Amino acid sequence: DAGITQSPRHKVTETGTPVTLRCHQTENHRYMYWYRQDPGHGLRLIHYSYGVKDTDKGEVSDGYSVSRSKTEDFLLTLESATSSQTSVYFCAITYDRNTEAFFGQGTRLTVV
Amino acid sequence: GEDVEQSLFLSVREGDSSVINCTYTDSSSTYLYWYKQEPGAGLQLLTYIFSNMDMKQDQRLTVLLNKKDKHLSLRIADTQTGDSAIYFCAEIKQAGTALIFGKGTTLSVSS
């Protein structure tokens, strides 16, 4: 398995609270991504990073922010969680464009 | 269309062939991918095809690409119960960086 660790694996939080999910890689890959997976929608890109401090928005970025201060860590923050952000969140990494994407095991987030 | 499209469900009997279809969006996409997701797990790359190919075979898997129609298919020969999973088609658009996924096809294999 590629060295990708997501934490936490499960979290239940209350509406309006901030939440940070962490993705840690040991592969020294340049690109890192956050996706959310919802029934009927497949995987949708939230944000991605193409290097330290270099990030860009994806398809469903509203309500989310990211930070990448080190190559190995990519953080996803929900500033004020809402019930619509209940989902399974996946981190992925690629060495470069057009190379295989490796996925973490996912974080199941429930906002009550 | 703007989305990568797949049928949502496919049910087959063990030993039969499964064919999962996908329509992608960008005729300039250079690589097209098939990922598999087992219950409770992340996604694993099954196979991919470069856009200058029409077909790629890898053991029980055959990928067919029709660039004119932007149609991609994955054929699984001799389908086994262990093939039951969700299969995602994905592309990287010419101007993009990230994989864009279809909604996934749930393959159910009965014995």
mmCIF file of C-alpha atoms in Angstrom:
data_model
loop_
_atom_site.group_PDB
_atom_site.id
_atom_site.type_symbol
_atom_site.label_atom_id
_atom_site.label_comp_id
_atom_site.label_asym_id
_atom_site.label_seq_id
_atom_site.Cartn_x
_atom_site.Cartn_y
_atom_site.Cartn_z
ATOM 1 C CA ASP A 1 0.000 0.000 0.000
ATOM 2 C CA ALA A 2 1.123 3.519 -0.772
ATOM 3 C CA GLY A 3 2.110 5.390 2.365
ATOM 4 C CA ILE A 4 -0.986 7.525 2.859
ATOM 5 C CA THR A 5 -2.573 7.954 6.248
ATOM 6 C CA GLN A 6 -5.779 9.840 6.890
ATOM 7 C CA SER A 7 -6.766 10.939 10.350
ATOM 8 C CA PRO A 8 -9.140 10.642 11.980
ATOM 9 C CA ARG A 9 -10.828 7.682 10.301
ATOM 10 C CA HIS A 10 -14.181 8.510 11.848
ATOM 11 C CA LYS A 11 -15.514 11.693 13.379
ATOM 12 C CA VAL A 12 -18.846 12.950 14.621
ATOM 13 C CA THR A 13 -19.108 16.678 15.147
ATOM 14 C CA GLU A 14 -21.773 19.266 15.787
ATOM 15 C CA THR A 15 -23.059 21.813 13.319
ATOM 16 C CA GLY A 16 -21.072 25.029 13.477
ATOM 17 C CA THR A 17 -17.878 23.558 14.872
ATOM 18 C CA PRO A 18 -14.545 23.667 13.031
ATOM 19 C CA VAL A 19 -13.092 20.366 11.849
ATOM 20 C CA THR A 20 -9.680 19.556 10.409
ATOM 21 C CA LEU A 21 -8.876 16.365 8.545
ATOM 22 C CA ARG A 22 -5.298 15.361 7.950
ATOM 23 C CA CYS A 23 -3.651 13.520 5.098
ATOM 24 C CA HIS A 24 -0.082 12.379 5.590
ATOM 25 C CA GLN A 25 2.055 10.766 2.889
ATOM 26 C CA THR A 26 5.475 9.185 2.999
ATOM 27 C CA GLU A 27 5.910 8.937 -0.788
ATOM 28 C CA ASN A 28 7.237 12.458 -1.440
ATOM 29 C CA HIS A 29 4.599 12.882 -4.151
ATOM 30 C CA ARG A 30 4.090 16.399 -5.434
ATOM 31 C CA TYR A 31 0.315 16.401 -5.891
ATOM 32 C CA MET A 32 -2.245 15.861 -3.166
ATOM 33 C CA TYR A 33 -6.030 15.959 -3.430
ATOM 34 C CA TRP A 34 -9.109 15.966 -1.261
ATOM 35 C CA TYR A 35 -12.270 14.337 -2.584
ATOM 36 C CA ARG A 36 -15.631 13.738 -1.008
ATOM 37 C CA GLN A 37 -17.742 10.704 -1.830
ATOM 38 C CA ASP A 38 -21.513 10.801 -1.580
ATOM 39 C CA PRO A 39 -24.169 8.365 -2.799
ATOM 40 C CA GLY A 40 -25.307 9.290 -6.273
ATOM 41 C CA HIS A 41 -22.412 11.699 -6.804
ATOM 42 C CA GLY A 42 -19.324 9.539 -6.951
ATOM 43 C CA LEU A 43 -16.123 11.333 -6.005
ATOM 44 C CA ARG A 44 -15.981 15.094 -6.305
ATOM 45 C CA LEU A 45 -12.818 17.156 -6.019
ATOM 46 C CA ILE A 46 -12.738 19.666 -3.165
ATOM 47 C CA HIS A 47 -9.216 21.117 -3.343
ATOM 48 C CA TYR A 48 -5.848 20.011 -4.538
ATOM 49 C CA SER A 49 -2.224 20.969 -4.072
ATOM 50 C CA TYR A 50 0.595 20.940 -6.597
ATOM 51 C CA GLY A 51 3.332 21.766 -4.119
ATOM 52 C CA VAL A 52 4.076 23.271 -0.743
ATOM 53 C CA LYS A 53 1.868 26.325 -0.271
ATOM 54 C CA ASP A 54 0.405 25.835 -3.770
ATOM 55 C CA THR A 55 -3.260 24.923 -3.741
ATOM 56 C CA ASP A 56 -6.291 25.360 -5.961
ATOM 57 C CA LYS A 57 -10.020 24.861 -5.787
ATOM 58 C CA GLY A 58 -11.922 21.940 -7.114
ATOM 59 C CA GLU A 59 -15.533 21.403 -8.074
ATOM 60 C CA VAL A 60 -17.037 21.634 -4.563
ATOM 61 C CA SER A 61 -14.717 23.925 -2.601
ATOM 62 C CA ASP A 62 -17.311 26.140 -0.873
ATOM 63 C CA GLY A 63 -17.106 25.778 2.908
ATOM 64 C CA TYR A 64 -13.667 24.152 2.803
ATOM 65 C CA SER A 65 -10.127 25.437 3.073
ATOM 66 C CA VAL A 66 -6.807 23.626 2.781
ATOM 67 C CA SER A 67 -3.213 24.113 3.747
ATOM 68 C CA ARG A 68 0.039 22.466 2.753
ATOM 69 C CA SER A 69 3.011 23.672 4.740
ATOM 70 C CA LYS A 70 5.054 20.517 4.201
ATOM 71 C CA THR A 71 5.261 18.094 1.288
ATOM 72 C CA GLU A 72 3.941 15.258 3.392
ATOM 73 C CA ASP A 73 0.876 16.877 4.943
ATOM 74 C CA PHE A 74 -2.314 18.217 3.373
ATOM 75 C CA LEU A 75 -4.963 19.513 5.749
ATOM 76 C CA LEU A 76 -8.642 19.997 4.967
ATOM 77 C CA THR A 77 -10.572 22.363 7.236
ATOM 78 C CA LEU A 78 -14.282 22.841 7.547
ATOM 79 C CA GLU A 79 -14.462 26.253 9.194
ATOM 80 C CA SER A 80 -18.040 25.787 10.401
ATOM 81 C CA ALA A 81 -19.359 22.303 9.715
ATOM 82 C CA THR A 82 -22.828 21.862 8.230
ATOM 83 C CA SER A 83 -24.959 18.741 7.843
ATOM 84 C CA SER A 84 -24.415 18.881 4.062
ATOM 85 C CA GLN A 85 -20.746 18.175 4.732
ATOM 86 C CA THR A 86 -21.533 14.765 6.162
ATOM 87 C CA SER A 87 -19.608 12.545 3.798
ATOM 88 C CA VAL A 88 -16.674 10.232 3.314
ATOM 89 C CA TYR A 89 -13.513 12.187 2.562
ATOM 90 C CA PHE A 90 -10.652 10.702 0.583
ATOM 91 C CA CYS A 91 -7.158 11.975 0.187
ATOM 92 C CA ALA A 92 -5.194 11.035 -2.916
ATOM 93 C CA ILE A 93 -1.650 11.593 -4.114
ATOM 94 C CA THR A 94 0.050 11.518 -7.493
ATOM 95 C CA TYR A 95 3.689 11.837 -8.393
ATOM 96 C CA ASP A 96 2.801 14.064 -11.321
ATOM 97 C CA ARG A 97 -0.060 14.684 -13.709
ATOM 98 C CA ASN A 98 -1.194 11.605 -15.612
ATOM 99 C CA THR A 99 0.353 9.232 -13.111
ATOM 100 C CA GLU A 100 -1.427 6.736 -10.923
ATOM 101 C CA ALA A 101 -3.405 8.196 -8.046
ATOM 102 C CA PHE A 102 -3.084 6.447 -4.702
ATOM 103 C CA PHE A 103 -5.900 6.834 -2.235
ATOM 104 C CA GLY A 104 -6.085 6.861 1.513
ATOM 105 C CA GLN A 105 -8.606 4.724 3.384
ATOM 106 C CA GLY A 106 -11.034 7.589 3.861
ATOM 107 C CA THR A 107 -12.473 9.576 6.767
ATOM 108 C CA ARG A 108 -16.134 9.213 7.562
ATOM 109 C CA LEU A 109 -17.399 12.551 8.883
ATOM 110 C CA THR A 110 -20.851 12.962 10.369
ATOM 111 C CA VAL A 111 -22.153 16.440 11.189
ATOM 112 C CA VAL A 112 -25.121 16.369 13.561
ATOM 113 C CA GLY B 1 -21.988 16.705 -21.514
ATOM 114 C CA GLU B 2 -19.866 18.005 -18.701
ATOM 115 C CA ASP B 3 -19.856 14.881 -16.560
ATOM 116 C CA VAL B 4 -18.206 11.511 -16.797
ATOM 117 C CA GLU B 5 -21.204 9.208 -17.058
ATOM 118 C CA GLN B 6 -21.633 5.582 -16.077
ATOM 119 C CA SER B 7 -24.570 3.310 -15.535
ATOM 120 C CA LEU B 8 -25.141 2.902 -11.804
ATOM 121 C CA PHE B 9 -25.710 -0.829 -11.428
ATOM 122 C CA LEU B 10 -24.755 -4.082 -13.102
ATOM 123 C CA SER B 11 -25.711 -7.550 -11.948
ATOM 124 C CA VAL B 12 -24.112 -10.697 -13.389
ATOM 125 C CA ARG B 13 -23.756 -14.356 -12.550
ATOM 126 C CA GLU B 14 -20.446 -15.842 -11.538
ATOM 127 C CA GLY B 15 -18.497 -17.012 -14.565
ATOM 128 C CA ASP B 16 -20.175 -14.586 -16.967
ATOM 129 C CA SER B 17 -18.473 -11.569 -18.502
ATOM 130 C CA SER B 18 -19.192 -8.101 -17.147
ATOM 131 C CA VAL B 19 -19.064 -4.986 -19.286
ATOM 132 C CA ILE B 20 -19.062 -1.605 -17.605
ATOM 133 C CA ASN B 21 -19.477 1.420 -19.846
ATOM 134 C CA CYS B 22 -18.388 5.017 -19.448
ATOM 135 C CA THR B 23 -18.745 8.197 -21.470
ATOM 136 C CA TYR B 24 -16.130 10.831 -20.768
ATOM 137 C CA THR B 25 -16.080 14.508 -21.561
ATOM 138 C CA ASP B 26 -12.799 15.690 -22.991
ATOM 139 C CA SER B 27 -11.630 14.316 -26.323
ATOM 140 C CA SER B 28 -8.168 15.660 -25.434
ATOM 141 C CA SER B 29 -7.855 13.572 -22.276
ATOM 142 C CA THR B 30 -4.605 11.685 -22.564
ATOM 143 C CA TYR B 31 -5.177 8.970 -19.976
ATOM 144 C CA LEU B 32 -8.376 7.255 -18.949
ATOM 145 C CA TYR B 33 -8.617 5.142 -15.844
ATOM 146 C CA TRP B 34 -10.642 2.454 -14.165
ATOM 147 C CA TYR B 35 -10.623 2.322 -10.373
ATOM 148 C CA LYS B 36 -12.165 -0.290 -8.090
ATOM 149 C CA GLN B 37 -13.569 0.378 -4.632
ATOM 150 C CA GLU B 38 -14.384 -2.471 -2.279
ATOM 151 C CA PRO B 39 -16.723 -1.871 0.661
ATOM 152 C CA GLY B 40 -15.219 0.348 3.348
ATOM 153 C CA ALA B 41 -12.005 0.894 1.410
ATOM 154 C CA GLY B 42 -10.336 3.521 -0.698
ATOM 155 C CA LEU B 43 -9.956 3.344 -4.467
ATOM 156 C CA GLN B 44 -7.441 1.129 -6.210
ATOM 157 C CA LEU B 45 -6.263 1.599 -9.773
ATOM 158 C CA LEU B 46 -7.356 -1.373 -11.867
ATOM 159 C CA THR B 47 -6.050 -0.349 -15.235
ATOM 160 C CA TYR B 48 -5.622 2.633 -17.515
ATOM 161 C CA ILE B 49 -5.390 3.299 -21.217
ATOM 162 C CA PHE B 50 -3.493 5.929 -23.134
ATOM 163 C CA SER B 51 -5.550 7.870 -25.632
ATOM 164 C CA ASN B 52 -3.611 6.639 -28.672
ATOM 165 C CA MET B 53 -4.691 3.066 -27.944
ATOM 166 C CA ASP B 54 -7.931 1.362 -28.917
ATOM 167 C CA MET B 55 -7.642 -1.596 -26.612
ATOM 168 C CA LYS B 56 -5.657 -2.802 -23.653
ATOM 169 C CA GLN B 57 -5.775 -6.277 -22.171
ATOM 170 C CA ASP B 58 -4.529 -7.234 -18.729
ATOM 171 C CA GLN B 59 -5.370 -10.779 -17.645
ATOM 172 C CA ARG B 60 -9.165 -10.885 -17.167
ATOM 173 C CA LEU B 61 -9.561 -7.181 -17.907
ATOM 174 C CA THR B 62 -10.060 -5.661 -21.357
ATOM 175 C CA VAL B 63 -10.392 -1.926 -21.867
ATOM 176 C CA LEU B 64 -11.848 -0.614 -25.108
ATOM 177 C CA LEU B 65 -11.575 3.031 -26.124
ATOM 178 C CA ASN B 66 -13.623 4.750 -28.802
ATOM 179 C CA LYS B 67 -12.236 8.277 -29.030
ATOM 180 C CA LYS B 68 -14.705 9.402 -31.655
ATOM 181 C CA ASP B 69 -17.631 8.688 -29.341
ATOM 182 C CA LYS B 70 -15.650 9.395 -26.119
ATOM 183 C CA HIS B 71 -16.671 5.959 -24.919
ATOM 184 C CA LEU B 72 -14.673 3.724 -22.627
ATOM 185 C CA SER B 73 -15.569 0.216 -21.511
ATOM 186 C CA LEU B 74 -14.180 -2.290 -19.055
ATOM 187 C CA ARG B 75 -14.790 -5.972 -19.658
ATOM 188 C CA ILE B 76 -14.154 -8.458 -16.878
ATOM 189 C CA ALA B 77 -13.962 -12.024 -18.114
ATOM 190 C CA ASP B 78 -15.042 -14.946 -15.920
ATOM 191 C CA THR B 79 -16.460 -12.616 -13.268
ATOM 192 C CA GLN B 80 -15.993 -13.835 -9.707
ATOM 193 C CA THR B 81 -17.810 -12.947 -6.478
ATOM 194 C CA GLY B 82 -14.639 -11.159 -5.400
ATOM 195 C CA ASP B 83 -15.162 -8.737 -8.293
ATOM 196 C CA SER B 84 -18.231 -7.325 -6.548
ATOM 197 C CA ALA B 85 -17.371 -3.680 -5.951
ATOM 198 C CA ILE B 86 -17.929 -0.174 -7.272
ATOM 199 C CA TYR B 87 -16.027 0.617 -10.463
ATOM 200 C CA PHE B 88 -15.150 4.194 -11.347
ATOM 201 C CA CYS B 89 -14.187 5.592 -14.689
ATOM 202 C CA ALA B 90 -11.940 8.680 -14.511
ATOM 203 C CA GLU B 91 -10.221 11.129 -16.795
ATOM 204 C CA ILE B 92 -7.789 14.004 -16.521
ATOM 205 C CA LYS B 93 -8.967 16.804 -18.727
ATOM 206 C CA GLN B 94 -6.432 18.469 -20.953
ATOM 207 C CA ALA B 95 -6.471 21.702 -19.000
ATOM 208 C CA GLY B 96 -6.789 20.071 -15.626
ATOM 209 C CA THR B 97 -4.661 18.450 -13.023
ATOM 210 C CA ALA B 98 -6.979 16.257 -11.020
ATOM 211 C CA LEU B 99 -8.862 13.107 -11.831
ATOM 212 C CA ILE B 100 -12.529 13.638 -12.642
ATOM 213 C CA PHE B 101 -14.625 10.631 -11.700
ATOM 214 C CA GLY B 102 -17.882 9.203 -12.859
ATOM 215 C CA LYS B 103 -20.501 8.323 -10.252
ATOM 216 C CA GLY B 104 -19.432 4.704 -10.214
ATOM 217 C CA THR B 105 -21.018 1.436 -11.310
ATOM 218 C CA THR B 106 -21.921 -1.044 -8.586
ATOM 219 C CA LEU B 107 -21.173 -4.548 -9.839
ATOM 220 C CA SER B 108 -23.023 -7.332 -8.074
ATOM 221 C CA VAL B 109 -21.926 -10.901 -8.786
ATOM 222 C CA SER B 110 -24.200 -13.758 -7.755
ATOM 223 C CA SER B 111 -23.131 -17.365 -7.444
#
